[in-house]
Amino acid sequence: MKPGWLQRKRGGVMIRSEGLPIPRPTCPGEHCMRPNSASLRSLVAGVACAAALGSAQAQEVIRLQVAAGHPPIFLWVKHIKESLMATVDAELKKTGKYRIDWNESYGGTLAKIGSELETMQQGLSDMGIVATVFQSAKLPLNNVTYFVPYGPPDANIVTQAIDYIQGLPELTAEWTKYNTVYLAGFAIDNYGVASNFPINRLEDLKGRKIGGAGPNLAWFRGTGAVGVQGSLNTFYNDIKTGVYEGVVAFATSAVPAKLFEVAPHYTVTNMGAMYAGAVAINKNRWDRLPDEVKAAFRRGANAYKANYIREQTERIEASYAAWQKGGGKVSQLSPEEQIRLVKAMPNPTRDWIKQAGPNGKKVLSAYMDSVRATGYKFTRDFDKE
């Protein structure tokens, strides 16, 4: 130590008397170059943590509100989650760049039956079911099948024909007008009549009140029956309280609704399978989605249609058995009486074309020709009358 210097330790450094610091090694000797194992573990853990944090930050979370007026006991709602949403989630996991945060509201908790379109149009819901059957005024072209009764009983044929006409610019424009985009349609199975009285011939309908959803009330014109507006959510109580004595219904919905308890007679009248609605998405929301997410939704839409049809087909025969097990009776209206029914009504497409506007004839012919291409023959060629 030089004379005249005062040295003392303070916090691990040597301090001169003038107060100038002299650096002091914290790990003297060769050991300074040898990190210990604890330090290595800390370093690796820190890098891994940073990588995980970076990955999480890179993933974009997209929040979507899903709504339907009907509850999930009905297949068209059930397969939103089980097929469409599940497929979208699986597709997006492949890259991990995006994730959907789904918020689900079914059974009319957000959108009531018949108001799903408006709820979506306004952005209160992002995606969900639009029951087109209750939107005759706003989506008339989408209701074409309901004005062609006694068509194919096979819902798959109807679904394929609807998918075809959805490619027409007139249908796209109809959805766009209400700020929505069509994703996947669903057709309900062959319509029949559930009633608290037996139906064996046309005359059995005279003076009877029959409940139905919108357009299918026109099927009873000329039969002597009186059509009354209703829906699957109201059918049970309305029959029970005498609002009407029967309803137009299809087997896979009539059984979950337990209509056999109040209307035990189910008559297979072969009024046909019908396109009743679609899974749609708010257009503003759709336009903002990344291309990868849109592609996942398209694959989800295909899964929705395929799985819906598969389960629906499985349920039809099971539904007839369940109806009988619940105490109901299933009977088949004779082909002769079916012809009498379809010929009794005035051509329902005439009023529909007036409502649908100048594009009505084009859409009607496109739909019926698409069905005919499968080999199906209509009992009545409404588009040629």
PDB file of N, CA and C in Angstrom, residues 55-150:
ATOM      1  N   SER A  55     -44.546 -16.787 -27.369  1.00  0.00           N
ATOM      2  CA  SER A  55     -45.527 -17.579 -28.115  1.00  0.00           C
ATOM      3  C   SER A  55     -46.942 -17.173 -27.756  1.00  0.00           C
ATOM      4  N   ALA A  56     -47.179 -16.987 -26.438  1.00  0.00           N
ATOM      5  CA  ALA A  56     -48.521 -16.600 -25.998  1.00  0.00           C
ATOM      6  C   ALA A  56     -48.899 -15.233 -26.538  1.00  0.00           C
ATOM      7  N   GLN A  57     -47.923 -14.343 -26.552  1.00  0.00           N
ATOM      8  CA  GLN A  57     -48.201 -13.006 -27.046  1.00  0.00           C
ATOM      9  C   GLN A  57     -48.459 -13.005 -28.546  1.00  0.00           C
ATOM     10  N   ALA A  58     -47.879 -13.992 -29.266  1.00  0.00           N
ATOM     11  CA  ALA A  58     -48.034 -14.038 -30.719  1.00  0.00           C
ATOM     12  C   ALA A  58     -49.416 -14.544 -31.117  1.00  0.00           C
ATOM     13  N   GLN A  59     -50.089 -15.331 -30.263  1.00  0.00           N
ATOM     14  CA  GLN A  59     -51.401 -15.883 -30.591  1.00  0.00           C
ATOM     15  C   GLN A  59     -52.483 -14.813 -30.447  1.00  0.00           C
ATOM     16  N   GLU A  60     -53.285 -14.678 -31.493  1.00  0.00           N
ATOM     17  CA  GLU A  60     -54.369 -13.695 -31.468  1.00  0.00           C
ATOM     18  C   GLU A  60     -55.663 -14.373 -31.024  1.00  0.00           C
ATOM     19  N   VAL A  61     -56.293 -13.839 -30.013  1.00  0.00           N
ATOM     20  CA  VAL A  61     -57.560 -14.374 -29.512  1.00  0.00           C
ATOM     21  C   VAL A  61     -58.707 -13.568 -30.119  1.00  0.00           C
ATOM     22  N   ILE A  62     -59.624 -14.276 -30.769  1.00  0.00           N
ATOM     23  CA  ILE A  62     -60.772 -13.643 -31.421  1.00  0.00           C
ATOM     24  C   ILE A  62     -62.030 -14.028 -30.642  1.00  0.00           C
ATOM     25  N   ARG A  63     -62.722 -13.056 -30.128  1.00  0.00           N
ATOM     26  CA  ARG A  63     -63.919 -13.323 -29.325  1.00  0.00           C
ATOM     27  C   ARG A  63     -65.164 -13.240 -30.197  1.00  0.00           C
ATOM     28  N   LEU A  64     -65.981 -14.287 -30.144  1.00  0.00           N
ATOM     29  CA  LEU A  64     -67.197 -14.343 -30.952  1.00  0.00           C
ATOM     30  C   LEU A  64     -68.397 -14.711 -30.087  1.00  0.00           C
ATOM     31  N   GLN A  65     -69.491 -13.996 -30.285  1.00  0.00           N
ATOM     32  CA  GLN A  65     -70.759 -14.280 -29.608  1.00  0.00           C
ATOM     33  C   GLN A  65     -71.624 -15.132 -30.531  1.00  0.00           C
ATOM     34  N   VAL A  66     -72.012 -16.304 -30.050  1.00  0.00           N
ATOM     35  CA  VAL A  66     -72.829 -17.241 -30.826  1.00  0.00           C
ATOM     36  C   VAL A  66     -74.230 -17.288 -30.221  1.00  0.00           C
ATOM     37  N   ALA A  67     -75.263 -17.274 -31.076  1.00  0.00           N
ATOM     38  CA  ALA A  67     -76.636 -17.252 -30.553  1.00  0.00           C
ATOM     39  C   ALA A  67     -77.571 -18.084 -31.419  1.00  0.00           C
ATOM     40  N   ALA A  68     -78.603 -18.609 -30.778  1.00  0.00           N
ATOM     41  CA  ALA A  68     -79.666 -19.335 -31.481  1.00  0.00           C
ATOM     42  C   ALA A  68     -80.945 -19.218 -30.672  1.00  0.00           C
ATOM     43  N   GLY A  69     -82.060 -19.121 -31.368  1.00  0.00           N
ATOM     44  CA  GLY A  69     -83.342 -19.036 -30.691  1.00  0.00           C
ATOM     45  C   GLY A  69     -83.782 -20.360 -30.099  1.00  0.00           C
ATOM     46  N   HIS A  70     -83.398 -21.460 -30.757  1.00  0.00           N
ATOM     47  CA  HIS A  70     -83.749 -22.794 -30.273  1.00  0.00           C
ATOM     48  C   HIS A  70     -82.684 -23.312 -29.307  1.00  0.00           C
ATOM     49  N   PRO A  71     -83.046 -24.245 -28.437  1.00  0.00           N
ATOM     50  CA  PRO A  71     -82.071 -24.850 -27.526  1.00  0.00           C
ATOM     51  C   PRO A  71     -81.267 -25.954 -28.227  1.00  0.00           C
ATOM     52  N   PRO A  72     -80.176 -26.420 -27.617  1.00  0.00           N
ATOM     53  CA  PRO A  72     -79.309 -27.428 -28.245  1.00  0.00           C
ATOM     54  C   PRO A  72     -79.902 -28.825 -28.355  1.00  0.00           C
ATOM     55  N   ILE A  73     -81.129 -29.041 -27.882  1.00  0.00           N
ATOM     56  CA  ILE A  73     -81.736 -30.364 -28.085  1.00  0.00           C
ATOM     57  C   ILE A  73     -82.045 -30.582 -29.563  1.00  0.00           C
ATOM     58  N   PHE A  74     -82.097 -29.502 -30.334  1.00  0.00           N
ATOM     59  CA  PHE A  74     -82.352 -29.611 -31.766  1.00  0.00           C
ATOM     60  C   PHE A  74     -81.025 -29.675 -32.518  1.00  0.00           C
ATOM     61  N   LEU A  75     -80.978 -30.559 -33.511  1.00  0.00           N
ATOM     62  CA  LEU A  75     -79.714 -30.868 -34.179  1.00  0.00           C
ATOM     63  C   LEU A  75     -79.026 -29.660 -34.790  1.00  0.00           C
ATOM     64  N   TRP A  76     -79.804 -28.727 -35.350  1.00  0.00           N
ATOM     65  CA  TRP A  76     -79.170 -27.600 -36.029  1.00  0.00           C
ATOM     66  C   TRP A  76     -78.425 -26.697 -35.052  1.00  0.00           C
ATOM     67  N   VAL A  77     -78.827 -26.720 -33.784  1.00  0.00           N
ATOM     68  CA  VAL A  77     -78.091 -25.975 -32.755  1.00  0.00           C
ATOM     69  C   VAL A  77     -76.975 -26.844 -32.180  1.00  0.00           C
ATOM     70  N   LYS A  78     -77.279 -28.087 -31.929  1.00  0.00           N
ATOM     71  CA  LYS A  78     -76.313 -29.032 -31.343  1.00  0.00           C
ATOM     72  C   LYS A  78     -75.009 -29.070 -32.126  1.00  0.00           C
ATOM     73  N   HIS A  79     -75.120 -29.067 -33.459  1.00  0.00           N
ATOM     74  CA  HIS A  79     -73.914 -29.233 -34.276  1.00  0.00           C
ATOM     75  C   HIS A  79     -73.157 -27.934 -34.528  1.00  0.00           C
ATOM     76  N   ILE A  80     -73.681 -26.812 -34.049  1.00  0.00           N
ATOM     77  CA  ILE A  80     -72.855 -25.598 -34.065  1.00  0.00           C
ATOM     78  C   ILE A  80     -71.618 -25.847 -33.204  1.00  0.00           C
ATOM     79  N   LYS A  81     -71.852 -26.335 -31.996  1.00  0.00           N
ATOM     80  CA  LYS A  81     -70.739 -26.581 -31.068  1.00  0.00           C
ATOM     81  C   LYS A  81     -69.990 -27.859 -31.423  1.00  0.00           C
ATOM     82  N   GLU A  82     -70.735 -28.949 -31.619  1.00  0.00           N
ATOM     83  CA  GLU A  82     -70.103 -30.252 -31.785  1.00  0.00           C
ATOM     84  C   GLU A  82     -69.346 -30.397 -33.103  1.00  0.00           C
ATOM     85  N   SER A  83     -69.789 -29.715 -34.142  1.00  0.00           N
ATOM     86  CA  SER A  83     -69.167 -29.891 -35.456  1.00  0.00           C
ATOM     87  C   SER A  83     -68.451 -28.641 -35.951  1.00  0.00           C
ATOM     88  N   LEU A  84     -69.190 -27.537 -36.086  1.00  0.00           N
ATOM     89  CA  LEU A  84     -68.578 -26.342 -36.666  1.00  0.00           C
ATOM     90  C   LEU A  84     -67.503 -25.760 -35.743  1.00  0.00           C
ATOM     91  N   MET A  85     -67.860 -25.473 -34.507  1.00  0.00           N
ATOM     92  CA  MET A  85     -66.906 -24.860 -33.587  1.00  0.00           C
ATOM     93  C   MET A  85     -65.740 -25.797 -33.287  1.00  0.00           C
ATOM     94  N   ALA A  86     -66.042 -27.075 -33.125  1.00  0.00           N
ATOM     95  CA  ALA A  86     -64.980 -28.045 -32.832  1.00  0.00           C
ATOM     96  C   ALA A  86     -63.984 -28.138 -33.982  1.00  0.00           C
ATOM     97  N   THR A  87     -64.493 -28.100 -35.214  1.00  0.00           N
ATOM     98  CA  THR A  87     -63.607 -28.159 -36.382  1.00  0.00           C
ATOM     99  C   THR A  87     -62.770 -26.896 -36.499  1.00  0.00           C
ATOM    100  N   VAL A  88     -63.388 -25.750 -36.276  1.00  0.00           N
ATOM    101  CA  VAL A  88     -62.641 -24.486 -36.318  1.00  0.00           C
ATOM    102  C   VAL A  88     -61.507 -24.512 -35.295  1.00  0.00           C
ATOM    103  N   ASP A  89     -61.806 -24.947 -34.075  1.00  0.00           N
ATOM    104  CA  ASP A  89     -60.778 -25.012 -33.028  1.00  0.00           C
ATOM    105  C   ASP A  89     -59.631 -25.934 -33.436  1.00  0.00           C
ATOM    106  N   ALA A  90     -59.988 -27.099 -33.985  1.00  0.00           N
ATOM    107  CA  ALA A  90     -58.962 -28.068 -34.388  1.00  0.00           C
ATOM    108  C   ALA A  90     -58.091 -27.526 -35.518  1.00  0.00           C
ATOM    109  N   GLU A  91     -58.714 -26.846 -36.464  1.00  0.00           N
ATOM    110  CA  GLU A  91     -57.958 -26.285 -37.587  1.00  0.00           C
ATOM    111  C   GLU A  91     -56.998 -25.193 -37.119  1.00  0.00           C
ATOM    112  N   LEU A  92     -57.448 -24.339 -36.237  1.00  0.00           N
ATOM    113  CA  LEU A  92     -56.609 -23.227 -35.787  1.00  0.00           C
ATOM    114  C   LEU A  92     -55.459 -23.690 -34.896  1.00  0.00           C
ATOM    115  N   LYS A  93     -55.638 -24.827 -34.224  1.00  0.00           N
ATOM    116  CA  LYS A  93     -54.569 -25.361 -33.376  1.00  0.00           C
ATOM    117  C   LYS A  93     -53.365 -25.816 -34.193  1.00  0.00           C
ATOM    118  N   LYS A  94     -53.578 -26.075 -35.475  1.00  0.00           N
ATOM    119  CA  LYS A  94     -52.484 -26.570 -36.319  1.00  0.00           C
ATOM    120  C   LYS A  94     -51.339 -25.567 -36.413  1.00  0.00           C
ATOM    121  N   THR A  95     -51.648 -24.299 -36.407  1.00  0.00           N
ATOM    122  CA  THR A  95     -50.598 -23.278 -36.446  1.00  0.00           C
ATOM    123  C   THR A  95     -50.466 -22.551 -35.116  1.00  0.00           C
ATOM    124  N   GLY A  96     -51.548 -22.489 -34.362  1.00  0.00           N
ATOM    125  CA  GLY A  96     -51.514 -21.802 -33.080  1.00  0.00           C
ATOM    126  C   GLY A  96     -51.489 -20.290 -33.170  1.00  0.00           C
ATOM    127  N   LYS A  97     -51.682 -19.766 -34.360  1.00  0.00           N
ATOM    128  CA  LYS A  97     -51.626 -18.306 -34.531  1.00  0.00           C
ATOM    129  C   LYS A  97     -52.899 -17.623 -34.037  1.00  0.00           C
ATOM    130  N   TYR A  98     -54.012 -18.378 -34.069  1.00  0.00           N
ATOM    131  CA  TYR A  98     -55.293 -17.787 -33.684  1.00  0.00           C
ATOM    132  C   TYR A  98     -56.051 -18.747 -32.773  1.00  0.00           C
ATOM    133  N   ARG A  99     -56.881 -18.194 -31.935  1.00  0.00           N
ATOM    134  CA  ARG A  99     -57.775 -18.982 -31.086  1.00  0.00           C
ATOM    135  C   ARG A  99     -59.090 -18.230 -30.950  1.00  0.00           C
ATOM    136  N   ILE A 100     -60.203 -18.973 -31.011  1.00  0.00           N
ATOM    137  CA  ILE A 100     -61.522 -18.364 -30.852  1.00  0.00           C
ATOM    138  C   ILE A 100     -61.972 -18.507 -29.403  1.00  0.00           C
ATOM    139  N   ASP A 101     -62.383 -17.416 -28.828  1.00  0.00           N
ATOM    140  CA  ASP A 101     -62.995 -17.421 -27.499  1.00  0.00           C
ATOM    141  C   ASP A 101     -64.505 -17.331 -27.723  1.00  0.00           C
ATOM    142  N   TRP A 102     -65.183 -18.486 -27.612  1.00  0.00           N
ATOM    143  CA  TRP A 102     -66.610 -18.570 -27.925  1.00  0.00           C
ATOM    144  C   TRP A 102     -67.449 -18.184 -26.709  1.00  0.00           C
ATOM    145  N   ASN A 103     -68.467 -17.382 -26.937  1.00  0.00           N
ATOM    146  CA  ASN A 103     -69.473 -17.094 -25.911  1.00  0.00           C
ATOM    147  C   ASN A 103     -70.822 -17.525 -26.483  1.00  0.00           C
ATOM    148  N   GLU A 104     -71.443 -18.535 -25.878  1.00  0.00           N
ATOM    149  CA  GLU A 104     -72.631 -19.160 -26.455  1.00  0.00           C
ATOM    150  C   GLU A 104     -73.907 -18.777 -25.705  1.00  0.00           C
ATOM    151  N   SER A 105     -74.937 -18.446 -26.474  1.00  0.00           N
ATOM    152  CA  SER A 105     -76.246 -18.100 -25.900  1.00  0.00           C
ATOM    153  C   SER A 105     -77.333 -18.768 -26.736  1.00  0.00           C
ATOM    154  N   TYR A 106     -77.932 -19.826 -26.198  1.00  0.00           N
ATOM    155  CA  TYR A 106     -78.929 -20.590 -26.939  1.00  0.00           C
ATOM    156  C   TYR A 106     -80.291 -20.519 -26.248  1.00  0.00           C
ATOM    157  N   GLY A 107     -81.289 -21.071 -26.927  1.00  0.00           N
ATOM    158  CA  GLY A 107     -82.619 -21.150 -26.332  1.00  0.00           C
ATOM    159  C   GLY A 107     -83.299 -19.813 -26.139  1.00  0.00           C
ATOM    160  N   GLY A 108     -82.940 -18.821 -26.972  1.00  0.00           N
ATOM    161  CA  GLY A 108     -83.596 -17.522 -26.892  1.00  0.00           C
ATOM    162  C   GLY A 108     -83.058 -16.604 -25.819  1.00  0.00           C
ATOM    163  N   THR A 109     -81.940 -16.959 -25.183  1.00  0.00           N
ATOM    164  CA  THR A 109     -81.401 -16.112 -24.115  1.00  0.00           C
ATOM    165  C   THR A 109     -80.848 -14.791 -24.645  1.00  0.00           C
ATOM    166  N   LEU A 110     -80.419 -14.778 -25.897  1.00  0.00           N
ATOM    167  CA  LEU A 110     -79.961 -13.535 -26.521  1.00  0.00           C
ATOM    168  C   LEU A 110     -80.819 -13.183 -27.731  1.00  0.00           C
ATOM    169  N   ALA A 111     -81.026 -14.166 -28.598  1.00  0.00           N
ATOM    170  CA  ALA A 111     -81.824 -13.949 -29.814  1.00  0.00           C
ATOM    171  C   ALA A 111     -83.052 -14.846 -29.771  1.00  0.00           C
ATOM    172  N   LYS A 112     -84.224 -14.260 -29.835  1.00  0.00           N
ATOM    173  CA  LYS A 112     -85.462 -15.032 -29.848  1.00  0.00           C
ATOM    174  C   LYS A 112     -85.670 -15.647 -31.228  1.00  0.00           C
ATOM    175  N   ILE A 113     -86.475 -16.708 -31.283  1.00  0.00           N
ATOM    176  CA  ILE A 113     -86.808 -17.322 -32.568  1.00  0.00           C
ATOM    177  C   ILE A 113     -87.485 -16.286 -33.454  1.00  0.00           C
ATOM    178  N   GLY A 114     -86.964 -16.145 -34.644  1.00  0.00           N
ATOM    179  CA  GLY A 114     -87.516 -15.171 -35.574  1.00  0.00           C
ATOM    180  C   GLY A 114     -86.831 -13.826 -35.521  1.00  0.00           C
ATOM    181  N   SER A 115     -85.961 -13.620 -34.523  1.00  0.00           N
ATOM    182  CA  SER A 115     -85.234 -12.342 -34.435  1.00  0.00           C
ATOM    183  C   SER A 115     -83.725 -12.542 -34.533  1.00  0.00           C
ATOM    184  N   GLU A 116     -83.318 -13.768 -34.874  1.00  0.00           N
ATOM    185  CA  GLU A 116     -81.877 -14.043 -34.953  1.00  0.00           C
ATOM    186  C   GLU A 116     -81.193 -13.195 -36.021  1.00  0.00           C
ATOM    187  N   LEU A 117     -81.899 -12.983 -37.141  1.00  0.00           N
ATOM    188  CA  LEU A 117     -81.316 -12.193 -38.234  1.00  0.00           C
ATOM    189  C   LEU A 117     -81.026 -10.769 -37.776  1.00  0.00           C
ATOM    190  N   GLU A 118     -81.991 -10.147 -37.125  1.00  0.00           N
ATOM    191  CA  GLU A 118     -81.829  -8.770 -36.664  1.00  0.00           C
ATOM    192  C   GLU A 118     -80.740  -8.666 -35.588  1.00  0.00           C
ATOM    193  N   THR A 119     -80.691  -9.664 -34.704  1.00  0.00           N
ATOM    194  CA  THR A 119     -79.666  -9.677 -33.659  1.00  0.00           C
ATOM    195  C   THR A 119     -78.269  -9.721 -34.264  1.00  0.00           C
ATOM    196  N   MET A 120     -78.125 -10.523 -35.304  1.00  0.00           N
ATOM    197  CA  MET A 120     -76.832 -10.635 -35.980  1.00  0.00           C
ATOM    198  C   MET A 120     -76.533  -9.407 -36.827  1.00  0.00           C
ATOM    199  N   GLN A 121     -77.548  -8.909 -37.496  1.00  0.00           N
ATOM    200  CA  GLN A 121     -77.380  -7.724 -38.345  1.00  0.00           C
ATOM    201  C   GLN A 121     -76.841  -6.547 -37.537  1.00  0.00           C
ATOM    202  N   GLN A 122     -77.343  -6.403 -36.324  1.00  0.00           N
ATOM    203  CA  GLN A 122     -76.953  -5.285 -35.463  1.00  0.00           C
ATOM    204  C   GLN A 122     -75.634  -5.521 -34.731  1.00  0.00           C
ATOM    205  N   GLY A 123     -75.091  -6.735 -34.858  1.00  0.00           N
ATOM    206  CA  GLY A 123     -73.827  -7.035 -34.198  1.00  0.00           C
ATOM    207  C   GLY A 123     -73.959  -7.452 -32.754  1.00  0.00           C
ATOM    208  N   LEU A 124     -75.194  -7.689 -32.278  1.00  0.00           N
ATOM    209  CA  LEU A 124     -75.380  -8.175 -30.911  1.00  0.00           C
ATOM    210  C   LEU A 124     -74.890  -9.612 -30.794  1.00  0.00           C
ATOM    211  N   SER A 125     -74.996 -10.357 -31.881  1.00  0.00           N
ATOM    212  CA  SER A 125     -74.363 -11.667 -31.984  1.00  0.00           C
ATOM    213  C   SER A 125     -73.461 -11.641 -33.209  1.00  0.00           C
ATOM    214  N   ASP A 126     -72.398 -12.424 -33.154  1.00  0.00           N
ATOM    215  CA  ASP A 126     -71.476 -12.487 -34.290  1.00  0.00           C
ATOM    216  C   ASP A 126     -71.833 -13.622 -35.237  1.00  0.00           C
ATOM    217  N   MET A 127     -72.295 -14.718 -34.674  1.00  0.00           N
ATOM    218  CA  MET A 127     -72.558 -15.913 -35.471  1.00  0.00           C
ATOM    219  C   MET A 127     -73.676 -16.710 -34.828  1.00  0.00           C
ATOM    220  N   GLY A 128     -74.350 -17.537 -35.610  1.00  0.00           N
ATOM    221  CA  GLY A 128     -75.370 -18.400 -35.043  1.00  0.00           C
ATOM    222  C   GLY A 128     -76.378 -18.844 -36.072  1.00  0.00           C
ATOM    223  N   ILE A 129     -77.495 -19.329 -35.580  1.00  0.00           N
ATOM    224  CA  ILE A 129     -78.568 -19.816 -36.436  1.00  0.00           C
ATOM    225  C   ILE A 129     -79.452 -18.654 -36.874  1.00  0.00           C
ATOM    226  N   VAL A 130     -79.765 -18.628 -38.157  1.00  0.00           N
ATOM    227  CA  VAL A 130     -80.819 -17.754 -38.672  1.00  0.00           C
ATOM    228  C   VAL A 130     -81.910 -18.678 -39.190  1.00  0.00           C
ATOM    229  N   ALA A 131     -83.033 -18.711 -38.489  1.00  0.00           N
ATOM    230  CA  ALA A 131     -84.157 -19.556 -38.903  1.00  0.00           C
ATOM    231  C   ALA A 131     -84.882 -18.850 -40.047  1.00  0.00           C
ATOM    232  N   THR A 132     -84.468 -19.143 -41.269  1.00  0.00           N
ATOM    233  CA  THR A 132     -85.015 -18.449 -42.438  1.00  0.00           C
ATOM    234  C   THR A 132     -86.508 -18.680 -42.603  1.00  0.00           C
ATOM    235  N   VAL A 133     -86.999 -19.781 -42.057  1.00  0.00           N
ATOM    236  CA  VAL A 133     -88.423 -20.084 -42.164  1.00  0.00           C
ATOM    237  C   VAL A 133     -89.274 -18.993 -41.521  1.00  0.00           C
ATOM    238  N   PHE A 134     -88.704 -18.257 -40.563  1.00  0.00           N
ATOM    239  CA  PHE A 134     -89.438 -17.173 -39.908  1.00  0.00           C
ATOM    240  C   PHE A 134     -89.102 -15.809 -40.504  1.00  0.00           C
ATOM    241  N   GLN A 135     -88.406 -15.825 -41.635  1.00  0.00           N
ATOM    242  CA  GLN A 135     -87.986 -14.567 -42.260  1.00  0.00           C
ATOM    243  C   GLN A 135     -88.498 -14.469 -43.697  1.00  0.00           C
ATOM    244  N   SER A 136     -89.764 -14.806 -43.895  1.00  0.00           N
ATOM    245  CA  SER A 136     -90.347 -14.790 -45.247  1.00  0.00           C
ATOM    246  C   SER A 136     -90.275 -13.416 -45.894  1.00  0.00           C
ATOM    247  N   ALA A 137     -90.458 -12.361 -45.107  1.00  0.00           N
ATOM    248  CA  ALA A 137     -90.472 -11.008 -45.663  1.00  0.00           C
ATOM    249  C   ALA A 137     -89.076 -10.527 -46.022  1.00  0.00           C
ATOM    250  N   LYS A 138     -88.097 -10.829 -45.174  1.00  0.00           N
ATOM    251  CA  LYS A 138     -86.745 -10.318 -45.396  1.00  0.00           C
ATOM    252  C   LYS A 138     -85.872 -11.251 -46.238  1.00  0.00           C
ATOM    253  N   LEU A 139     -86.090 -12.556 -46.108  1.00  0.00           N
ATOM    254  CA  LEU A 139     -85.287 -13.533 -46.846  1.00  0.00           C
ATOM    255  C   LEU A 139     -86.189 -14.433 -47.690  1.00  0.00           C
ATOM    256  N   PRO A 140     -86.990 -13.856 -48.573  1.00  0.00           N
ATOM    257  CA  PRO A 140     -87.951 -14.674 -49.324  1.00  0.00           C
ATOM    258  C   PRO A 140     -87.297 -15.728 -50.212  1.00  0.00           C
ATOM    259  N   LEU A 141     -86.187 -15.404 -50.853  1.00  0.00           N
ATOM    260  CA  LEU A 141     -85.535 -16.365 -51.743  1.00  0.00           C
ATOM    261  C   LEU A 141     -85.017 -17.569 -50.967  1.00  0.00           C
ATOM    262  N   ASN A 142     -84.618 -17.352 -49.727  1.00  0.00           N
ATOM    263  CA  ASN A 142     -84.142 -18.452 -48.891  1.00  0.00           C
ATOM    264  C   ASN A 142     -85.270 -19.376 -48.451  1.00  0.00           C
ATOM    265  N   ASN A 143     -86.498 -18.971 -48.672  1.00  0.00           N
ATOM    266  CA  ASN A 143     -87.645 -19.780 -48.256  1.00  0.00           C
ATOM    267  C   ASN A 143     -88.268 -20.576 -49.396  1.00  0.00           C
ATOM    268  N   VAL A 144     -87.564 -20.696 -50.500  1.00  0.00           N
ATOM    269  CA  VAL A 144     -88.147 -21.317 -51.692  1.00  0.00           C
ATOM    270  C   VAL A 144     -88.692 -22.717 -51.426  1.00  0.00           C
ATOM    271  N   THR A 145     -88.021 -23.535 -50.614  1.00  0.00           N
ATOM    272  CA  THR A 145     -88.475 -24.918 -50.436  1.00  0.00           C
ATOM    273  C   THR A 145     -89.847 -24.992 -49.778  1.00  0.00           C
ATOM    274  N   TYR A 146     -90.160 -24.023 -48.915  1.00  0.00           N
ATOM    275  CA  TYR A 146     -91.444 -24.046 -48.218  1.00  0.00           C
ATOM    276  C   TYR A 146     -92.617 -23.749 -49.142  1.00  0.00           C
ATOM    277  N   PHE A 147     -92.319 -23.294 -50.334  1.00  0.00           N
ATOM    278  CA  PHE A 147     -93.381 -23.051 -51.312  1.00  0.00           C
ATOM    279  C   PHE A 147     -93.389 -24.125 -52.395  1.00  0.00           C
ATOM    280  N   VAL A 148     -92.617 -25.185 -52.131  1.00  0.00           N
ATOM    281  CA  VAL A 148     -92.611 -26.359 -53.006  1.00  0.00           C
ATOM    282  C   VAL A 148     -92.861 -27.584 -52.127  1.00  0.00           C
ATOM    283  N   PRO A 149     -94.049 -27.676 -51.496  1.00  0.00           N
ATOM    284  CA  PRO A 149     -94.329 -28.805 -50.611  1.00  0.00           C
ATOM    285  C   PRO A 149     -94.486 -30.111 -51.381  1.00  0.00           C
ATOM    286  N   TYR A 150     -94.454 -31.203 -50.632  1.00  0.00           N
ATOM    287  CA  TYR A 150     -94.542 -32.548 -51.195  1.00  0.00           C
ATOM    288  C   TYR A 150     -93.392 -32.783 -52.175  1.00  0.00           C
TER     289      TYR A 150
END
